[in-house]
Tab-separated table of C-alpha atoms and ligand atoms in Angstrom:
chain	number	residue	atom	x	y	z
A	1	UNK	CA	84.513	68.111	78.591
A	2	UNK	CA	87.790	68.499	76.658
A	3	UNK	CA	91.164	67.235	77.940
A	4	UNK	CA	92.246	70.823	78.540
A	5	UNK	CA	89.270	71.766	80.677
A	6	UNK	CA	89.805	68.540	82.601
A	7	UNK	CA	93.298	69.855	83.281
A	8	UNK	CA	91.945	73.195	84.585
A	9	UNK	CA	89.449	71.393	86.779
A	10	UNK	CA	92.122	69.045	88.095
A	11	UNK	CA	94.490	71.903	88.962
A	12	UNK	CA	91.761	73.852	90.743
A	13	UNK	CA	90.682	70.767	92.688
A	14	UNK	CA	94.267	70.189	93.860
A	15	UNK	CA	94.562	73.886	94.697
A	16	UNK	CA	91.491	73.629	96.942
A	17	UNK	CA	92.687	70.384	98.520
A	18	UNK	CA	96.339	71.237	99.136
A	19	UNK	CA	96.880	74.997	99.137
A	20	UNK	CA	95.659	77.274	101.887
A	21	UNK	CA	92.495	79.214	101.103
A	22	UNK	CA	94.232	82.537	101.774
A	23	UNK	CA	95.888	82.299	98.341
A	24	UNK	CA	94.128	85.189	96.625
A	25	UNK	CA	93.115	84.087	93.115
A	26	UNK	CA	92.079	86.480	90.347
A	27	UNK	CA	88.800	85.909	88.442
A	28	UNK	CA	85.633	84.019	89.392
A	29	UNK	CA	87.007	81.063	87.440
A	30	UNK	CA	90.767	81.236	87.989
A	31	UNK	CA	92.811	80.101	85.008
A	32	UNK	CA	96.095	78.228	85.403
A	33	UNK	CA	98.730	79.696	83.087
A	34	UNK	CA	100.936	77.316	81.151
A	35	UNK	CA	103.414	79.268	79.024
A	36	UNK	CA	104.474	82.751	78.003
A	37	UNK	CA	106.267	84.555	75.217
A	38	UNK	CA	107.055	88.273	75.316
A	39	UNK	CA	103.877	90.162	76.160
A	40	UNK	CA	101.603	87.115	75.869
A	41	UNK	CA	100.686	84.186	78.095
A	42	UNK	CA	98.540	81.136	77.421
A	43	UNK	CA	96.356	79.240	79.882
A	44	UNK	CA	96.095	75.446	79.990
A	45	UNK	CA	93.090	75.666	77.663
A	46	UNK	CA	95.308	77.301	75.023
A	47	UNK	CA	93.609	80.729	75.344
A	48	UNK	CA	95.984	83.641	74.706
A	49	UNK	CA	96.148	86.759	76.885
A	50	UNK	CA	97.977	90.058	76.479
A	51	UNK	CA	99.725	90.454	79.830
A	52	UNK	CA	99.366	93.991	81.200
A	53	UNK	CA	100.108	93.053	84.810
A	54	UNK	CA	103.398	91.156	84.288
A	55	UNK	CA	102.857	88.741	87.194
A	56	UNK	CA	102.521	91.676	89.645
A	57	UNK	CA	105.069	93.936	87.863
A	58	UNK	CA	107.643	91.147	87.907
A	59	UNK	CA	108.237	89.902	84.362
A	60	UNK	CA	110.031	93.181	83.703
A	61	UNK	CA	111.488	92.232	80.318
A	62	UNK	CA	108.705	89.942	79.069
A	63	UNK	CA	108.017	86.244	79.334
A	64	UNK	CA	110.764	83.862	78.231
A	65	UNK	CA	113.127	86.731	77.497
A	66	UNK	CA	116.010	85.138	75.517
A	67	UNK	CA	118.701	87.275	77.191
A	68	UNK	CA	117.532	86.175	80.638
A	69	UNK	CA	116.802	82.576	79.755
A	70	UNK	CA	120.191	82.004	78.084
A	71	UNK	CA	122.009	82.999	81.276
A	72	UNK	CA	119.626	80.940	83.423
A	73	UNK	CA	120.090	77.812	81.294
A	74	UNK	CA	123.888	78.178	81.374
A	75	UNK	CA	123.922	78.617	85.146
A	76	UNK	CA	121.491	75.754	85.808
A	77	UNK	CA	123.911	73.397	84.091
A	78	UNK	CA	126.859	74.648	86.180
A	79	UNK	CA	125.744	75.165	89.800
A	80	UNK	CA	122.335	75.693	91.408
A	81	UNK	CA	123.273	76.760	94.889
A	82	UNK	CA	126.055	77.962	97.137
A	83	UNK	CA	124.471	79.943	100.051
A	84	UNK	CA	125.996	83.244	101.125
A	85	UNK	CA	128.837	81.383	102.871
A	86	UNK	CA	130.795	81.226	99.597
A	87	UNK	CA	131.475	84.149	97.278
A	88	UNK	CA	130.020	83.683	93.807
A	89	UNK	CA	130.809	85.555	90.613
A	90	UNK	CA	127.192	86.304	89.638
A	91	UNK	CA	126.458	87.604	93.138
A	92	UNK	CA	129.288	90.150	93.194
A	93	UNK	CA	128.902	91.089	89.509
A	94	UNK	CA	125.250	91.883	90.130
A	95	UNK	CA	126.273	94.189	92.986
A	96	UNK	CA	128.739	95.921	90.679
A	97	UNK	CA	126.169	96.337	87.856
A	98	UNK	CA	123.381	97.525	90.159
A	99	UNK	CA	125.708	100.123	91.667
A	100	UNK	CA	125.945	101.677	88.193
A	101	UNK	CA	122.220	102.512	88.182
A	102	UNK	CA	121.301	103.160	91.818
A	103	UNK	CA	120.990	106.808	92.889
A	104	UNK	CA	123.477	108.578	95.151
A	105	UNK	CA	125.961	106.455	97.005
A	106	UNK	CA	123.748	103.351	97.247
A	107	UNK	CA	126.379	100.946	95.986
A	108	UNK	CA	126.467	98.140	98.548
A	109	UNK	CA	123.867	95.366	98.700
A	110	UNK	CA	122.403	92.506	100.669
A	111	UNK	CA	120.607	90.103	98.348
A	112	UNK	CA	117.612	88.111	99.557
A	113	UNK	CA	114.707	86.254	98.049
A	114	UNK	CA	111.575	88.434	98.243
A	115	UNK	CA	110.357	91.979	98.707
A	116	UNK	CA	109.360	91.094	102.255
A	117	UNK	CA	112.892	89.890	102.934
A	118	UNK	CA	114.357	93.109	101.461
A	119	UNK	CA	112.140	95.359	103.600
A	120	UNK	CA	112.967	93.326	106.728
A	121	UNK	CA	116.673	93.705	105.938
A	122	UNK	CA	116.253	97.453	105.399
A	123	UNK	CA	114.612	97.909	108.788
A	124	UNK	CA	117.300	95.739	110.401
A	125	UNK	CA	120.116	97.901	109.083
A	126	UNK	CA	118.321	101.135	110.005
A	127	UNK	CA	118.021	99.916	113.598
A	128	UNK	CA	121.674	98.856	113.696
A	129	UNK	CA	122.981	102.099	112.174
A	130	UNK	CA	120.847	104.573	114.141
A	131	UNK	CA	120.560	102.666	117.398
A	132	UNK	CA	116.859	103.598	117.403
A	133	UNK	CA	113.918	101.227	117.075
A	134	UNK	CA	110.822	103.024	115.847
A	135	UNK	CA	109.652	103.094	112.232
A	136	UNK	CA	107.242	105.398	110.435
A	137	UNK	CA	105.375	103.887	107.488
A	138	UNK	CA	102.494	105.230	105.413
A	139	UNK	CA	98.808	104.423	105.474
A	140	UNK	CA	97.822	102.503	102.309
A	141	UNK	CA	101.405	101.198	101.953
A	142	UNK	CA	102.310	97.525	101.468
A	143	UNK	CA	105.504	95.897	102.724
A	144	UNK	CA	104.986	92.133	102.568
A	145	UNK	CA	103.673	89.073	104.356
A	146	UNK	CA	106.010	88.526	107.315
A	147	UNK	CA	104.747	89.750	110.695
A	148	UNK	CA	106.794	92.944	110.322
A	149	UNK	CA	105.838	93.332	106.654
A	150	UNK	CA	102.183	93.147	107.619
A	151	UNK	CA	102.666	95.543	110.538
A	152	UNK	CA	104.357	98.069	108.235
A	153	UNK	CA	101.512	97.661	105.756
A	154	UNK	CA	98.902	100.394	106.073
A	155	UNK	CA	95.851	98.406	104.952
A	156	UNK	CA	93.796	96.244	107.344
A	157	UNK	CA	92.863	93.497	104.837
A	158	UNK	CA	96.550	92.642	104.313
A	159	UNK	CA	97.329	92.487	108.022
A	160	UNK	CA	95.949	88.984	108.458
A	161	UNK	CA	95.719	87.589	111.955
A	162	UNK	CA	95.484	91.193	113.143
A	163	UNK	CA	99.284	91.452	113.204
A	164	UNK	CA	100.657	94.518	114.992
A	165	UNK	CA	104.215	95.233	116.128
A	166	UNK	CA	105.092	97.853	118.716
A	167	UNK	CA	107.121	100.768	117.423
A	168	UNK	CA	105.575	101.021	113.957
A	169	UNK	CA	103.395	104.085	113.335
A	170	UNK	CA	101.587	105.173	110.190
A	171	UNK	CA	101.501	108.704	108.812
A	172	UNK	CA	98.936	110.120	106.384
A	173	UNK	CA	99.412	109.092	102.807
A	174	UNK	CA	99.717	111.649	99.996
A	175	UNK	CA	96.570	110.373	98.260
A	176	UNK	CA	95.596	113.509	96.351
A	177	UNK	CA	92.405	112.078	94.811
A	178	UNK	CA	91.098	111.374	98.325
A	179	UNK	CA	93.151	113.882	100.290
A	180	UNK	CA	93.133	112.877	103.969
A	181	UNK	CA	93.265	116.612	104.836
A	182	UNK	CA	90.490	117.506	102.349
A	183	UNK	CA	92.845	119.915	100.610
A	184	UNK	CA	93.750	120.370	96.955
A	185	UNK	CA	97.170	120.140	95.340
A	186	UNK	CA	99.143	122.365	94.778
A	187	UNK	CA	97.502	124.991	97.018
A	188	UNK	CA	97.799	122.484	99.927
A	189	UNK	CA	101.574	123.050	99.947
A	190	UNK	CA	101.887	119.255	100.376
A	191	UNK	CA	100.651	119.668	103.973
A	192	UNK	CA	100.369	115.871	104.385
A	193	UNK	CA	104.185	115.634	104.475
A	194	UNK	CA	104.156	117.535	107.773
A	195	UNK	CA	102.119	114.719	109.326
A	196	UNK	CA	105.321	112.649	109.461
A	197	UNK	CA	106.733	115.144	111.974
A	198	UNK	CA	103.478	115.192	113.906
A	199	UNK	CA	103.439	111.388	114.186
A	200	UNK	CA	107.082	111.333	115.328
A	201	UNK	CA	106.431	113.990	117.975
A	202	UNK	CA	103.158	112.556	119.265
A	203	UNK	CA	103.458	108.800	118.818
A	204	UNK	CA	107.124	107.824	119.170
A	205	UNK	CA	109.943	108.339	121.679
A	206	UNK	CA	111.028	111.313	119.545
A	207	UNK	CA	113.836	109.485	117.738
A	208	UNK	CA	113.210	107.055	114.899
A	209	UNK	CA	115.239	104.411	113.103
A	210	UNK	CA	113.563	105.020	109.755
A	211	UNK	CA	110.727	106.150	107.552
A	212	UNK	CA	109.729	103.536	104.961
A	213	UNK	CA	107.578	104.214	101.905
A	214	UNK	CA	107.035	103.375	98.240
A	215	UNK	CA	107.534	106.117	95.598
A	216	UNK	CA	104.164	105.030	94.174
A	217	UNK	CA	102.045	102.849	96.459
A	218	UNK	CA	101.584	99.653	94.482
A	219	UNK	CA	99.116	97.410	96.289
A	220	UNK	CA	97.582	100.649	97.631
A	221	UNK	CA	96.288	101.372	94.109
A	222	UNK	CA	99.159	103.241	92.432
A	223	UNK	CA	98.760	106.248	94.746
A	224	UNK	CA	101.258	108.754	93.341
A	225	UNK	CA	102.572	111.425	95.738
A	226	UNK	CA	103.316	114.937	94.485
A	227	UNK	CA	106.966	115.212	93.372
A	228	UNK	CA	107.875	117.499	96.329
A	229	UNK	CA	106.590	115.117	99.007
A	230	UNK	CA	109.682	112.992	99.596
A	231	UNK	CA	112.171	115.878	99.860
A	232	UNK	CA	110.045	117.459	102.615
A	233	UNK	CA	109.764	114.125	104.431
A	234	UNK	CA	113.472	113.351	104.097
A	235	UNK	CA	114.414	116.567	105.886
A	236	UNK	CA	112.037	115.698	108.749
A	237	UNK	CA	113.215	112.075	108.989
A	238	UNK	CA	116.887	113.044	109.159
A	239	UNK	CA	116.147	115.730	111.776
A	240	UNK	CA	114.669	113.032	114.041
A	241	UNK	CA	117.630	110.699	113.599
A	242	UNK	CA	116.115	108.282	111.083
A	243	UNK	CA	117.083	106.822	107.736
A	244	UNK	CA	114.986	107.197	104.617
A	245	UNK	CA	114.076	103.717	103.335
A	246	UNK	CA	112.500	103.709	99.902
A	247	UNK	CA	110.787	100.545	98.715
A	248	UNK	CA	111.336	100.200	94.965
A	249	UNK	CA	109.905	96.680	94.824
A	250	UNK	CA	107.242	97.758	92.293
A	251	UNK	CA	108.686	101.038	91.004
A	252	UNK	CA	112.261	99.947	90.272
A	253	UNK	CA	114.179	99.226	87.075
A	254	UNK	CA	112.698	101.996	84.933
A	255	UNK	CA	109.067	101.091	85.558
A	256	UNK	CA	108.121	104.754	86.212
A	257	UNK	CA	109.962	106.083	83.148
A	258	UNK	CA	112.871	108.528	82.702
A	259	UNK	CA	114.802	107.214	85.726
A	260	UNK	CA	115.909	103.766	86.858
A	261	UNK	CA	114.144	104.191	90.215
A	262	UNK	CA	110.858	105.839	91.159
A	263	UNK	CA	112.308	107.975	93.948
A	264	UNK	CA	114.510	109.788	91.437
A	265	UNK	CA	111.420	111.716	90.269
A	266	UNK	CA	111.554	113.364	93.710
A	267	UNK	CA	115.166	114.445	93.173
A	268	UNK	CA	116.475	112.773	96.335
A	269	UNK	CA	118.675	109.778	97.089
A	270	UNK	CA	117.409	107.679	99.997
A	271	UNK	CA	119.677	106.099	102.627
A	272	UNK	CA	118.387	102.591	101.975
A	273	UNK	CA	116.491	101.213	99.000
A	274	UNK	CA	114.768	97.860	98.494
A	275	UNK	CA	114.174	96.031	95.219
A	276	UNK	CA	112.580	92.722	94.231
A	277	UNK	CA	109.878	91.696	91.698
A	278	UNK	CA	111.275	92.924	88.333
A	279	UNK	CA	114.918	92.419	89.333
A	280	UNK	CA	115.097	88.844	87.989
A	281	UNK	CA	112.099	88.603	85.610
A	282	UNK	CA	110.276	86.201	87.935
A	283	UNK	CA	113.023	84.268	89.683
A	284	UNK	CA	113.095	84.812	93.450
A	285	UNK	CA	115.565	87.584	94.236
A	286	UNK	CA	115.610	90.832	96.170
A	287	UNK	CA	118.188	93.420	97.111
A	288	UNK	CA	118.597	95.949	99.882
A	289	UNK	CA	120.924	98.754	98.843
A	290	UNK	CA	122.669	101.256	101.072
A	291	UNK	CA	125.773	103.414	101.303
A	292	UNK	CA	129.164	101.909	102.248
A	293	UNK	CA	129.097	103.901	105.497
A	294	UNK	CA	125.710	102.549	106.598
A	295	UNK	CA	126.607	99.019	105.421
A	296	UNK	CA	129.767	99.134	107.529
A	297	UNK	CA	127.626	99.348	110.690
A	298	UNK	CA	126.656	95.674	110.209
A	299	UNK	CA	130.283	94.498	110.368
A	300	UNK	CA	130.351	94.120	114.135
A	301	UNK	CA	126.596	93.887	114.781
A	302	UNK	CA	126.298	90.089	114.875
A	303	UNK	CA	125.873	87.253	112.400
A	304	UNK	CA	123.690	86.993	109.292
A	305	UNK	CA	123.341	84.337	106.629
A	306	UNK	CA	120.850	83.866	103.835
A	307	UNK	CA	120.588	80.328	102.511
A	308	UNK	CA	119.030	81.365	99.198
A	309	UNK	CA	120.196	84.999	99.108
A	310	UNK	CA	122.203	85.820	95.986
A	311	UNK	CA	121.381	82.418	94.495
A	312	UNK	CA	123.555	81.854	91.387
A	313	UNK	CA	120.582	81.142	89.077
A	314	UNK	CA	118.515	84.105	90.290
A	315	UNK	CA	121.485	86.453	90.036
A	316	UNK	CA	122.242	85.104	86.529
A	317	UNK	CA	118.657	86.016	85.602
A	318	UNK	CA	119.115	89.493	87.111
A	319	UNK	CA	122.256	90.057	85.023
A	320	UNK	CA	120.187	89.100	81.969
A	321	UNK	CA	117.434	91.523	83.048
A	322	UNK	CA	119.929	94.395	83.304
A	323	UNK	CA	121.342	93.549	79.878
A	324	UNK	CA	117.840	93.443	78.367
A	325	UNK	CA	116.807	96.690	80.066
A	326	UNK	CA	119.910	98.565	78.925
A	327	UNK	CA	119.635	97.277	75.355
A	328	UNK	CA	115.902	96.974	74.744
A	329	UNK	CA	113.846	98.728	77.418
A	330	UNK	CA	115.672	101.601	79.156
A	331	UNK	CA	113.768	104.126	81.313
A	332	UNK	CA	113.424	106.659	78.464
A	333	UNK	CA	111.526	104.041	76.477
A	334	UNK	CA	109.206	103.281	79.440
A	335	UNK	CA	108.500	107.025	79.646
A	336	UNK	CA	107.613	107.147	75.950
A	337	UNK	CA	105.447	104.011	75.836
A	338	UNK	CA	104.032	104.984	79.259
A	339	UNK	CA	102.942	108.389	77.911
A	340	UNK	CA	101.131	106.565	75.097
A	341	UNK	CA	99.409	104.322	77.668
A	342	UNK	CA	98.467	107.325	79.802
A	343	UNK	CA	96.995	109.161	76.803
A	344	UNK	CA	94.883	106.086	75.959
A	345	UNK	CA	93.600	105.835	79.531
A	346	UNK	CA	92.803	109.573	79.606
A	347	UNK	CA	90.729	109.092	76.430
A	348	UNK	CA	88.791	106.299	78.163
A	349	UNK	CA	88.293	108.576	81.158
A	350	UNK	CA	86.667	111.208	78.899
A	351	UNK	CA	84.314	108.543	77.571
A	352	UNK	CA	83.386	106.659	80.745
A	353	UNK	CA	82.164	108.496	83.914
A	354	UNK	CA	83.012	105.311	85.861
A	355	UNK	CA	86.648	106.450	85.741
A	356	UNK	CA	87.280	108.885	88.597
A	357	UNK	CA	91.055	109.189	88.410
A	358	UNK	CA	93.957	108.152	86.187
A	359	UNK	CA	97.356	108.345	87.888
A	360	UNK	CA	100.857	106.948	87.910
A	361	UNK	CA	104.107	107.330	86.028
A	362	UNK	CA	105.590	105.560	83.036
A	363	UNK	CA	104.373	101.989	82.636
A	364	UNK	CA	102.680	102.000	86.042
A	365	UNK	CA	99.218	103.500	85.575
A	366	UNK	CA	96.238	103.235	87.913
A	367	UNK	CA	92.581	103.811	87.056
A	368	UNK	CA	90.296	104.413	90.040
A	369	UNK	CA	86.627	103.576	89.449
A	370	UNK	CA	83.806	105.468	91.172
A	371	UNK	CA	80.020	105.265	91.008
A	372	UNK	CA	79.764	109.053	91.012
A	373	UNK	CA	82.502	111.545	90.208
A	374	UNK	CA	81.122	114.042	92.767
A	375	UNK	CA	80.816	111.718	95.782
A	376	UNK	CA	83.736	109.507	94.629
A	377	UNK	CA	81.906	106.472	95.987
A	378	UNK	CA	84.221	103.511	95.210
A	379	UNK	CA	83.039	101.034	92.550
A	380	UNK	CA	84.643	97.665	93.478
A	381	UNK	CA	81.854	95.621	91.835
A	382	UNK	CA	82.503	97.405	88.559
A	383	UNK	CA	86.208	96.598	88.902
A	384	UNK	CA	85.216	92.945	89.243
A	385	UNK	CA	83.020	93.259	86.131
A	386	UNK	CA	85.874	94.909	84.158
A	387	UNK	CA	88.060	92.025	85.258
A	388	UNK	CA	85.710	89.373	83.907
A	389	UNK	CA	85.200	91.346	80.670
A	390	UNK	CA	88.925	91.884	80.021
A	391	UNK	CA	89.641	88.260	80.777
A	392	UNK	CA	87.107	87.122	78.171
A	393	UNK	CA	88.672	89.596	75.715
A	394	UNK	CA	92.137	88.142	76.382
A	395	UNK	CA	93.715	90.897	78.495
A	396	UNK	CA	95.296	90.504	81.928
A	397	UNK	CA	95.353	93.521	84.276
A	398	UNK	CA	95.717	93.974	88.036
A	399	UNK	CA	93.658	95.590	90.752
A	400	UNK	CA	94.292	97.093	94.160
A	401	UNK	CA	93.553	99.868	96.594
A	402	UNK	CA	92.082	99.775	100.075
A	403	UNK	CA	88.607	100.126	98.547
A	404	UNK	CA	89.249	97.459	95.888
A	405	UNK	CA	88.332	99.950	93.171
A	406	UNK	CA	91.569	100.630	91.290
A	407	UNK	CA	92.779	98.910	88.140
A	408	UNK	CA	96.547	98.480	88.040
A	409	UNK	CA	97.982	98.521	84.554
A	410	UNK	CA	101.657	97.625	84.314
A	411	UNK	CA	102.881	95.559	81.359
A	412	UNK	CA	106.417	94.231	80.940
A	413	UNK	CA	108.751	97.147	80.129
A	414	UNK	CA	109.306	95.611	76.689
A	415	UNK	CA	105.699	96.513	75.719
A	416	UNK	CA	105.373	98.444	72.457
A	417	UNK	CA	102.882	101.167	71.529
A	418	UNK	CA	101.070	98.531	69.436
A	419	UNK	CA	100.637	96.381	72.551
A	420	UNK	CA	99.290	99.456	74.350
A	421	UNK	CA	96.816	100.104	71.512
A	422	UNK	CA	95.644	96.496	71.733
A	423	UNK	CA	95.153	96.817	75.507
A	424	UNK	CA	93.304	100.137	75.233
A	425	UNK	CA	90.998	98.693	72.566
A	426	UNK	CA	90.096	95.778	74.843
A	427	UNK	CA	89.633	98.076	77.841
A	428	UNK	CA	87.359	100.282	75.720
A	429	UNK	CA	85.112	97.308	74.915
A	430	UNK	CA	85.138	96.199	78.576
A	431	UNK	CA	84.262	99.686	79.870
A	432	UNK	CA	81.461	100.065	77.314
A	433	UNK	CA	79.938	96.827	78.619
A	434	UNK	CA	80.303	97.707	82.294
A	435	UNK	CA	79.395	101.419	82.096
A	436	UNK	CA	75.998	100.391	80.711
A	437	UNK	CA	75.195	98.489	83.918
A	438	UNK	CA	75.958	101.361	86.352
B	1	PLP	C1	106.023	97.633	97.518
B	1	PLP	C2	106.160	96.214	97.942
B	1	PLP	N1	107.009	95.893	98.923
B	1	PLP	C3	107.153	94.626	99.338
B	1	PLP	C4	106.417	93.607	98.770
B	1	PLP	C5	106.610	92.211	99.231
B	1	PLP	O1	107.201	91.480	98.210
B	1	PLP	P1	107.146	89.873	98.185
B	1	PLP	O2	105.745	89.490	97.817
B	1	PLP	O3	108.157	89.513	97.130
B	1	PLP	O4	107.549	89.400	99.531
B	1	PLP	C6	105.524	93.896	97.746
B	1	PLP	C7	104.703	92.840	97.118
B	1	PLP	O5	103.743	93.073	96.416
B	1	PLP	C8	105.373	95.238	97.329
B	1	PLP	O6	104.509	95.574	96.367
């Protein structure tokens, strides 16, 4: 056994001994990663991988991005921590810079440390502002690992401990490939959007604090609603007294192409928006954005602190991310490289019957695998086989979906068309191997 494989073995032994077993690990033989550069990462054995999952859509501008790292290094040498009790320049500058790219009037922020934290904060402000308590979320959605995050989540496997919270109801999700109403878009007239009104009228007190949803359901398997869906829902939500909370944790920062935020494809501005993951290229940071009017409602509501919220190092990284996005990877570029990725995946779909659906926007593309295109029987075992094959070929991808049968492909936004070609080539080889076994 080489030194390196001893290191892998050692790390995995310590993982088993000291980390809880509910840490989900990818691959039958999980590989500890040691370093990264741009689109590539290396494991402790020295094997190189092309990273098309970006640490769950988080390394938005590539590993070890020099613009991010320079600011992080400078800040580390000055001051690591203040807490939200003291104003800090990075904290307020980040608010100012984010306000330049957020839709509508969403130019005030509360910074936290995770997507879960941001969604919790969004629900808190919706309750304060409206005076109502009930929340509508979507089936197949994902909102995080706190008790409320899990209760908002519309997938049983992620609601560990059976967590439920009164006052949270789930409406049908606009999952066109498996339409819950057995209808077909566009002749359906986006009928699923009306279910939000039905749920409010039948399962709540009739007034809600908020509706919370992702523009594209990430953990749900990149379920991509028709463009009209959110405008219909927003009208309903406002009519019943609620705020529209849009979770941009996965879809933010140009990931979906053309626009800075995924909801902008729907042509609406939400009342509250949450961001995390790609905001700081991997450092823990999140933001909840809202309008000055809604933010003002917190002024006399009580006390809030966040020990790590707006941390100077994380906010320095976020300022570097914005600089890198503006200069090197703006939304128009994600749209262009994303279209190239989509075309490559469509070509694979013509070749391999295992592929039932290709969906998504920009550099956020999902590939749903089925055993039979007619019955649409999910193919989770084949997803597992594609995973092992791509790993051996040196390509990292993600997976998701309630049925465990969707590949999630989402590289750093700095990916080039050449990187996409390399990924498609490896996927082609992997699919050829796995299709044979079906
Ligand atoms: C859409 C969405 N919201 C919230 C979260 C929770 O984020 P975190 O894991 O940073 O708490 C996630 C995490 O995957 C997510 O995808």
